[in-house]
Amino acid sequence: MAEKAWKRYEREVARLLSGSRLPNAGRRGPDVLAGQWSVEVKARRELPRWLLRAIAQAEDAAREAGKL
């Protein structure tokens, strides 16, 4: 049986962050743990415009403050 797309995305994020995917066993918690990061993975074809604007606003503010 083919693996679900969301599982593939979670595995790929875990790999990219040198972390580990936590299997979904009906519990609440992150999808991936990687060092100090607790990651919730979402897969969408396209991000909503409001979210892209919010990310751009956060990036601009960080840049102006000399932060990441």
mmCIF file with all atom_site columns, C-alpha atoms in Angstrom, residues 7-68:
data_model
loop_
_atom_site.group_PDB
_atom_site.id
_atom_site.type_symbol
_atom_site.label_atom_id
_atom_site.label_alt_id
_atom_site.label_comp_id
_atom_site.label_asym_id
_atom_site.label_entity_id
_atom_site.label_seq_id
_atom_site.pdbx_PDB_ins_code
_atom_site.Cartn_x
_atom_site.Cartn_y
_atom_site.Cartn_z
_atom_site.occupancy
_atom_site.B_iso_or_equiv
_atom_site.pdbx_formal_charge
_atom_site.auth_seq_id
_atom_site.auth_comp_id
_atom_site.auth_asym_id
_atom_site.auth_atom_id
_atom_site.pdbx_PDB_model_num
ATOM 1  C CA . LYS A 1 7  ? 3.461  11.068 6.050  1.00 0.00 ? 7  LYS A CA 1
ATOM 2  C CA . ARG A 1 8  ? 5.971  11.612 3.248  1.00 0.00 ? 8  ARG A CA 1
ATOM 3  C CA . TYR A 1 9  ? 5.983  15.356 3.965  1.00 0.00 ? 9  TYR A CA 1
ATOM 4  C CA . GLU A 1 10 ? 6.531  14.765 7.668  1.00 0.00 ? 10 GLU A CA 1
ATOM 5  C CA . ARG A 1 11 ? 9.417  12.361 6.943  1.00 0.00 ? 11 ARG A CA 1
ATOM 6  C CA . GLU A 1 12 ? 10.998 14.855 4.549  1.00 0.00 ? 12 GLU A CA 1
ATOM 7  C CA . VAL A 1 13 ? 10.760 17.720 7.057  1.00 0.00 ? 13 VAL A CA 1
ATOM 8  C CA . ALA A 1 14 ? 12.292 15.500 9.738  1.00 0.00 ? 14 ALA A CA 1
ATOM 9  C CA . ARG A 1 15 ? 15.135 14.592 7.365  1.00 0.00 ? 15 ARG A CA 1
ATOM 10 C CA . LEU A 1 16 ? 15.781 18.212 6.361  1.00 0.00 ? 16 LEU A CA 1
ATOM 11 C CA . LEU A 1 17 ? 15.933 19.281 10.016 1.00 0.00 ? 17 LEU A CA 1
ATOM 12 C CA . SER A 1 18 ? 17.946 16.220 11.122 1.00 0.00 ? 18 SER A CA 1
ATOM 13 C CA . GLY A 1 19 ? 15.076 15.353 13.423 1.00 0.00 ? 19 GLY A CA 1
ATOM 14 C CA . SER A 1 20 ? 12.647 12.515 13.851 1.00 0.00 ? 20 SER A CA 1
ATOM 15 C CA . ARG A 1 21 ? 9.022  12.058 12.898 1.00 0.00 ? 21 ARG A CA 1
ATOM 16 C CA . LEU A 1 22 ? 6.678  11.103 15.715 1.00 0.00 ? 22 LEU A CA 1
ATOM 17 C CA . PRO A 1 23 ? 4.031  8.637  14.517 1.00 0.00 ? 23 PRO A CA 1
ATOM 18 C CA . ASN A 1 24 ? 0.430  9.727  14.896 1.00 0.00 ? 24 ASN A CA 1
ATOM 19 C CA . ALA A 1 25 ? -1.036 7.339  17.451 1.00 0.00 ? 25 ALA A CA 1
ATOM 20 C CA . GLY A 1 26 ? -4.154 9.342  18.275 1.00 0.00 ? 26 GLY A CA 1
ATOM 21 C CA . ARG A 1 27 ? -2.205 11.659 20.575 1.00 0.00 ? 27 ARG A CA 1
ATOM 22 C CA . ARG A 1 28 ? -1.693 15.388 20.594 1.00 0.00 ? 28 ARG A CA 1
ATOM 23 C CA . GLY A 1 29 ? 1.783  16.660 19.947 1.00 0.00 ? 29 GLY A CA 1
ATOM 24 C CA . PRO A 1 30 ? 4.242  17.663 17.268 1.00 0.00 ? 30 PRO A CA 1
ATOM 25 C CA . ASP A 1 31 ? 4.771  15.819 14.001 1.00 0.00 ? 31 ASP A CA 1
ATOM 26 C CA . VAL A 1 32 ? 8.546  16.267 14.108 1.00 0.00 ? 32 VAL A CA 1
ATOM 27 C CA . LEU A 1 33 ? 11.097 16.869 16.864 1.00 0.00 ? 33 LEU A CA 1
ATOM 28 C CA . ALA A 1 34 ? 14.412 18.354 15.759 1.00 0.00 ? 34 ALA A CA 1
ATOM 29 C CA . GLY A 1 35 ? 16.796 19.763 18.358 1.00 0.00 ? 35 GLY A CA 1
ATOM 30 C CA . GLN A 1 36 ? 15.076 22.710 20.005 1.00 0.00 ? 36 GLN A CA 1
ATOM 31 C CA . TRP A 1 37 ? 12.267 22.662 17.433 1.00 0.00 ? 37 TRP A CA 1
ATOM 32 C CA . SER A 1 38 ? 8.826  21.136 17.832 1.00 0.00 ? 38 SER A CA 1
ATOM 33 C CA . VAL A 1 39 ? 7.334  21.127 14.327 1.00 0.00 ? 39 VAL A CA 1
ATOM 34 C CA . GLU A 1 40 ? 3.757  20.796 13.117 1.00 0.00 ? 40 GLU A CA 1
ATOM 35 C CA . VAL A 1 41 ? 3.791  19.884 9.401  1.00 0.00 ? 41 VAL A CA 1
ATOM 36 C CA . LYS A 1 42 ? 0.975  20.991 7.103  1.00 0.00 ? 42 LYS A CA 1
ATOM 37 C CA . ALA A 1 43 ? 0.768  20.200 3.386  1.00 0.00 ? 43 ALA A CA 1
ATOM 38 C CA . ARG A 1 44 ? -1.196 22.456 1.083  1.00 0.00 ? 44 ARG A CA 1
ATOM 39 C CA . ARG A 1 45 ? -1.119 23.097 -2.605 1.00 0.00 ? 45 ARG A CA 1
ATOM 40 C CA . GLU A 1 46 ? -0.931 26.845 -1.986 1.00 0.00 ? 46 GLU A CA 1
ATOM 41 C CA . LEU A 1 47 ? -0.644 28.993 1.136  1.00 0.00 ? 47 LEU A CA 1
ATOM 42 C CA . PRO A 1 48 ? -3.442 31.521 1.745  1.00 0.00 ? 48 PRO A CA 1
ATOM 43 C CA . ARG A 1 49 ? -2.589 35.120 0.813  1.00 0.00 ? 49 ARG A CA 1
ATOM 44 C CA . TRP A 1 50 ? -3.218 36.354 4.362  1.00 0.00 ? 50 TRP A CA 1
ATOM 45 C CA . LEU A 1 51 ? -0.575 33.951 5.645  1.00 0.00 ? 51 LEU A CA 1
ATOM 46 C CA . LEU A 1 52 ? 1.954  34.994 2.994  1.00 0.00 ? 52 LEU A CA 1
ATOM 47 C CA . ARG A 1 53 ? 1.374  38.655 3.964  1.00 0.00 ? 53 ARG A CA 1
ATOM 48 C CA . ALA A 1 54 ? 1.833  37.810 7.666  1.00 0.00 ? 54 ALA A CA 1
ATOM 49 C CA . ILE A 1 55 ? 5.113  36.005 6.914  1.00 0.00 ? 55 ILE A CA 1
ATOM 50 C CA . ALA A 1 56 ? 6.341  38.956 4.838  1.00 0.00 ? 56 ALA A CA 1
ATOM 51 C CA . GLN A 1 57 ? 5.433  41.350 7.679  1.00 0.00 ? 57 GLN A CA 1
ATOM 52 C CA . ALA A 1 58 ? 7.362  39.218 10.194 1.00 0.00 ? 58 ALA A CA 1
ATOM 53 C CA . GLU A 1 59 ? 10.381 39.020 7.863  1.00 0.00 ? 59 GLU A CA 1
ATOM 54 C CA . ASP A 1 60 ? 10.387 42.802 7.326  1.00 0.00 ? 60 ASP A CA 1
ATOM 55 C CA . ALA A 1 61 ? 10.152 43.497 11.051 1.00 0.00 ? 61 ALA A CA 1
ATOM 56 C CA . ALA A 1 62 ? 12.957 41.044 11.819 1.00 0.00 ? 62 ALA A CA 1
ATOM 57 C CA . ARG A 1 63 ? 15.169 42.508 9.102  1.00 0.00 ? 63 ARG A CA 1
ATOM 58 C CA . GLU A 1 64 ? 14.637 46.048 10.440 1.00 0.00 ? 64 GLU A CA 1
ATOM 59 C CA . ALA A 1 65 ? 15.531 44.841 13.951 1.00 0.00 ? 65 ALA A CA 1
ATOM 60 C CA . GLY A 1 66 ? 18.576 42.944 12.692 1.00 0.00 ? 66 GLY A CA 1
ATOM 61 C CA . LYS A 1 67 ? 17.076 39.627 13.822 1.00 0.00 ? 67 LYS A CA 1
ATOM 62 C CA . LEU A 1 68 ? 16.187 36.306 12.203 1.00 0.00 ? 68 LEU A CA 1
#
